[in-house]
Short mmCIF file of C-alpha atoms in Angstrom, two decimals:
data_model
loop_
_atom_site.label_atom_id
_atom_site.label_comp_id
_atom_site.label_asym_id
_atom_site.label_seq_id
_atom_site.Cartn_x
_atom_site.Cartn_y
_atom_site.Cartn_z
CA MET M 24 -2.27 -78.52 -30.25
CA THR M 25 -1.72 -80.84 -27.28
CA ASN M 26 -2.31 -79.39 -23.83
CA ASP M 27 0.55 -79.46 -21.35
CA TRP M 28 -1.56 -80.71 -18.45
CA ILE M 29 1.37 -80.79 -16.05
CA ALA M 30 1.99 -77.08 -16.58
CA GLU M 31 -1.74 -76.33 -16.24
CA ALA M 32 -2.00 -78.33 -13.01
CA GLU M 33 0.98 -76.45 -11.58
CA ARG M 34 -0.56 -73.11 -12.60
CA LEU M 35 -3.88 -73.92 -10.94
CA ALA M 36 -2.16 -75.16 -7.79
CA ARG M 37 -0.71 -71.69 -7.29
CA GLY M 38 -4.26 -70.43 -6.80
CA ARG M 39 -4.31 -71.97 -3.36
CA ARG M 40 -2.36 -69.00 -2.03
CA PHE M 41 -3.54 -69.50 1.53
CA ALA M 42 -2.32 -73.11 1.69
CA GLN M 43 -0.40 -73.98 4.85
CA SER M 44 2.80 -74.55 2.90
CA ASN M 45 2.65 -71.05 1.39
CA SER M 46 1.57 -69.09 4.45
CA PRO M 47 3.82 -68.73 7.49
CA PRO M 48 2.32 -69.09 10.99
CA SER M 49 2.67 -65.34 11.61
CA VAL M 50 0.39 -64.68 8.62
CA ARG M 51 -2.09 -67.45 9.36
CA SER M 52 -2.57 -66.36 12.96
CA SER M 53 -2.95 -62.61 12.32
CA CYS M 54 -6.56 -62.70 11.11
CA ARG M 55 -9.09 -60.95 13.32
CA ALA M 56 -12.25 -63.01 13.80
CA ALA M 57 -14.93 -60.37 14.28
CA PRO M 58 -17.82 -58.76 12.43
CA LEU M 59 -16.77 -56.88 9.32
CA SER M 60 -17.95 -53.45 8.24
CA GLU M 61 -19.68 -52.73 4.92
CA ALA M 62 -16.50 -51.04 3.77
CA GLU M 63 -14.37 -54.08 4.66
CA ILE M 64 -16.77 -56.44 2.90
CA GLY M 65 -16.68 -54.26 -0.20
CA GLU M 66 -12.90 -54.23 -0.07
CA ALA M 67 -12.79 -58.02 0.22
CA GLU M 68 -15.20 -58.45 -2.70
CA ALA M 69 -13.10 -56.14 -4.86
CA ALA M 70 -9.87 -57.91 -3.92
CA LEU M 71 -11.33 -61.38 -4.54
CA GLY M 72 -13.23 -60.38 -7.69
CA ILE M 73 -16.57 -61.74 -6.46
CA ALA M 74 -19.84 -60.61 -4.86
CA PHE M 75 -20.91 -62.43 -1.71
CA PRO M 76 -24.39 -64.03 -1.57
CA ASP M 77 -26.82 -61.92 0.47
CA GLN M 78 -27.21 -64.22 3.49
CA TYR M 79 -23.48 -64.77 3.73
CA ARG M 80 -22.93 -61.02 3.50
CA GLN M 81 -25.31 -60.50 6.43
CA TYR M 82 -23.44 -63.17 8.37
CA LEU M 83 -20.15 -61.33 7.81
CA LEU M 84 -21.68 -58.19 9.31
CA ARG M 85 -22.61 -60.00 12.52
CA GLN M 86 -20.27 -63.01 12.71
CA GLU M 87 -19.00 -64.08 16.11
CA VAL M 88 -15.55 -65.34 17.03
CA ARG M 89 -16.72 -68.80 18.05
CA GLY M 90 -17.83 -71.48 15.63
CA THR M 91 -16.40 -73.85 13.07
CA VAL M 92 -16.97 -71.72 9.97
CA ASN M 93 -13.75 -70.49 8.39
CA HIS M 94 -13.91 -66.73 8.82
CA LEU M 95 -13.07 -64.15 6.21
CA CYS M 96 -10.36 -61.76 7.26
CA ARG M 97 -7.50 -59.63 5.98
CA SER M 98 -3.95 -60.64 6.80
CA ALA M 99 -0.53 -59.81 5.42
CA ALA M 100 -1.33 -62.26 2.62
CA GLY M 101 -4.50 -60.36 1.67
CA TRP M 102 -8.19 -61.20 2.06
CA GLY M 103 -8.95 -64.86 2.57
CA TRP M 104 -10.59 -67.48 4.78
CA HIS M 105 -8.62 -68.25 7.91
CA GLY M 106 -8.10 -71.96 8.51
CA ASP M 107 -8.87 -72.88 4.90
CA THR M 108 -6.18 -74.48 2.76
CA HIS M 109 -8.30 -75.66 -0.16
CA THR M 110 -10.09 -72.69 -1.73
CA ASN M 111 -8.55 -71.85 -5.09
CA TYR M 112 -8.43 -68.06 -5.26
CA GLY M 113 -7.43 -68.18 -8.91
CA LEU M 114 -10.77 -69.84 -9.71
CA LEU M 115 -13.07 -67.92 -7.35
CA ALA M 116 -14.40 -65.68 -10.12
CA THR M 117 -15.14 -68.68 -12.37
CA ALA M 118 -18.69 -70.03 -12.20
CA PHE M 119 -19.18 -73.13 -10.06
CA PRO M 120 -19.90 -76.12 -12.33
CA HIS M 121 -22.84 -78.40 -11.55
CA PRO M 122 -21.56 -82.01 -11.29
CA ASP M 123 -23.69 -82.99 -14.29
CA SER M 124 -21.55 -80.70 -16.46
CA TYR M 125 -18.35 -82.71 -16.11
CA ARG M 126 -19.52 -86.30 -15.71
CA ALA M 127 -18.97 -87.10 -19.39
CA HIS M 128 -15.47 -85.61 -19.27
CA GLU M 129 -14.63 -87.64 -16.19
CA ASP M 130 -15.94 -90.85 -17.80
CA ASP M 131 -13.81 -90.09 -20.86
CA LEU M 132 -10.76 -89.55 -18.67
CA ASP M 133 -11.31 -92.84 -16.90
CA ALA M 134 -11.57 -94.61 -20.26
CA ARG M 135 -8.35 -92.98 -21.45
CA GLU M 136 -6.20 -93.92 -18.47
CA PRO M 137 -2.87 -95.17 -19.85
CA LEU M 138 -2.09 -98.75 -18.83
CA PRO M 139 1.26 -100.54 -19.07
CA ASP M 140 -0.31 -103.04 -21.48
CA HIS M 141 -0.85 -100.18 -23.93
CA PHE M 142 2.92 -99.76 -24.14
CA PRO M 143 4.43 -103.20 -24.88
CA ASP M 144 8.01 -102.02 -24.40
CA HIS M 145 6.97 -99.45 -21.72
CA SER M 146 8.34 -96.69 -23.93
CA GLY M 147 6.34 -93.52 -23.39
CA TYR M 148 4.15 -94.99 -20.65
CA ARG M 149 5.51 -92.84 -17.82
CA ALA M 150 5.16 -89.59 -19.79
CA ALA M 151 1.65 -90.50 -20.96
CA TYR M 152 0.54 -91.39 -17.44
CA GLU M 153 1.96 -88.19 -15.96
CA GLN M 154 0.04 -86.09 -18.50
CA TRP M 155 -3.16 -88.06 -17.87
CA ASP M 156 -2.75 -87.76 -14.11
CA ALA M 157 -2.21 -84.00 -14.41
CA GLU M 158 -5.33 -83.66 -16.59
CA TYR M 159 -7.28 -85.48 -13.89
CA ALA M 160 -5.84 -83.12 -11.26
CA VAL M 161 -6.94 -80.12 -13.35
CA LEU M 162 -10.48 -81.49 -13.55
CA GLN M 163 -10.58 -82.08 -9.81
CA GLU M 164 -9.38 -78.53 -9.09
CA ARG M 165 -11.92 -77.01 -11.45
CA LYS M 166 -14.79 -78.91 -9.81
CA THR M 167 -14.77 -76.35 -6.99
CA SER M 168 -14.37 -73.23 -9.15
CA GLY M 169 -16.38 -70.34 -7.76
CA ALA M 170 -16.74 -71.95 -4.33
CA VAL M 171 -15.28 -71.34 -0.89
CA PHE M 172 -14.30 -74.21 1.41
CA LEU M 173 -16.27 -72.81 4.31
CA GLN M 174 -16.04 -75.62 6.85
CA ASP M 175 -13.82 -78.63 7.47
CA ASN M 176 -16.07 -81.55 8.39
CA GLY M 177 -13.27 -83.99 9.14
CA CYS M 178 -12.12 -87.16 7.38
CA GLY M 179 -11.43 -85.20 4.20
CA PHE M 180 -15.01 -83.84 3.97
CA SER M 181 -15.75 -80.12 3.53
CA THR M 182 -18.72 -77.82 3.11
CA LEU M 183 -18.63 -75.49 0.12
CA LEU M 184 -20.39 -72.16 -0.33
CA VAL M 185 -20.82 -71.18 -3.97
CA VAL M 186 -20.06 -67.49 -4.58
CA THR M 187 -19.95 -67.29 -8.39
CA GLY M 188 -22.29 -68.35 -11.17
CA PRO M 189 -25.95 -69.45 -11.35
CA HIS M 190 -25.59 -71.60 -8.21
CA SER M 191 -24.33 -68.70 -6.06
CA GLY M 192 -25.54 -68.95 -2.47
CA SER M 193 -26.02 -72.72 -2.55
CA LEU M 194 -24.14 -75.09 -0.27
CA TRP M 195 -22.49 -78.36 -1.28
CA PHE M 196 -20.78 -81.22 0.48
CA ASP M 197 -17.39 -82.26 -0.87
CA SER M 198 -17.26 -85.99 -0.20
CA ARG M 199 -14.67 -86.83 -2.84
CA ALA M 200 -12.46 -88.33 -0.15
CA THR M 201 -14.69 -91.42 -0.02
CA CYS M 202 -17.33 -91.44 -2.76
CA ASP M 203 -15.79 -89.06 -5.31
CA GLN M 204 -18.87 -86.82 -5.33
CA ILE M 205 -19.77 -83.21 -4.61
CA LEU M 206 -23.36 -83.27 -3.37
CA PRO M 207 -25.91 -80.46 -2.83
CA LEU M 208 -27.21 -79.78 0.67
CA HIS M 209 -30.99 -79.85 1.04
CA LEU M 210 -33.51 -79.16 3.78
CA ASP M 211 -37.04 -80.53 3.41
CA GLY M 212 -36.39 -81.25 -0.25
CA GLU M 213 -35.18 -77.73 -1.07
CA PRO M 214 -31.67 -76.27 -1.28
CA VAL M 215 -30.70 -75.24 2.24
CA SER M 216 -30.17 -71.54 2.86
CA PHE M 217 -26.97 -70.29 4.45
CA THR M 218 -28.90 -69.14 7.52
CA ASP M 219 -30.59 -72.53 8.01
CA TRP M 220 -27.29 -74.33 7.42
CA LEU M 221 -25.55 -72.39 10.20
CA VAL M 222 -27.61 -74.14 12.88
CA ARG M 223 -27.37 -77.62 11.35
CA ARG M 224 -24.73 -80.21 10.47
CA SER M 225 -23.81 -80.62 6.84
CA THR M 226 -23.89 -84.40 7.17
CA ASP M 227 -27.58 -84.18 8.10
CA LEU M 228 -28.36 -82.26 4.91
CA VAL M 229 -26.74 -84.57 2.36
CA GLY M 230 -28.97 -86.82 0.31
CA TRP M 231 -26.74 -89.89 0.41
#
């Protein structure tokens, strides 16, 4: 059975329910940036279908209004991260995949890219390319399963906090805008903790 990658890409795109295009200004601006109670955190976890890493949970209990970290809050649209338009809520409960797990798939996709030369009379080329392009979009969306886009670092870069799977609590740098990679953040050769990351810049923790 052949996958309908266009339909799958459209389905996954709906998981970005806090995207700017789907959330009116009145909803986006109603979030209260303040410490959360244990009850509120539990409610958010239940609504999102995840359990927050310990250090992030402690941060939520004491978070301050200032700062560049997208804050978790409850609005008319439900629980979500204010200022974030990239987290896929439909994939939050799916384990975050280590980049090594999809490299072979990505190489295979690159090798299978339809080219006009493969279709001498151009018949079927457009449909084949659209399906291939949608499959690539699905792969890209799934690369950040189980992760929250916690901070916008500018120029298309973002910092991710993993909340689901064996890598829960780790932080990653989404640099796909320039080098097509999602890279782990390290401090002194070890994965950086959320607490240590808060007082540092993500760009200083990437092993380029």
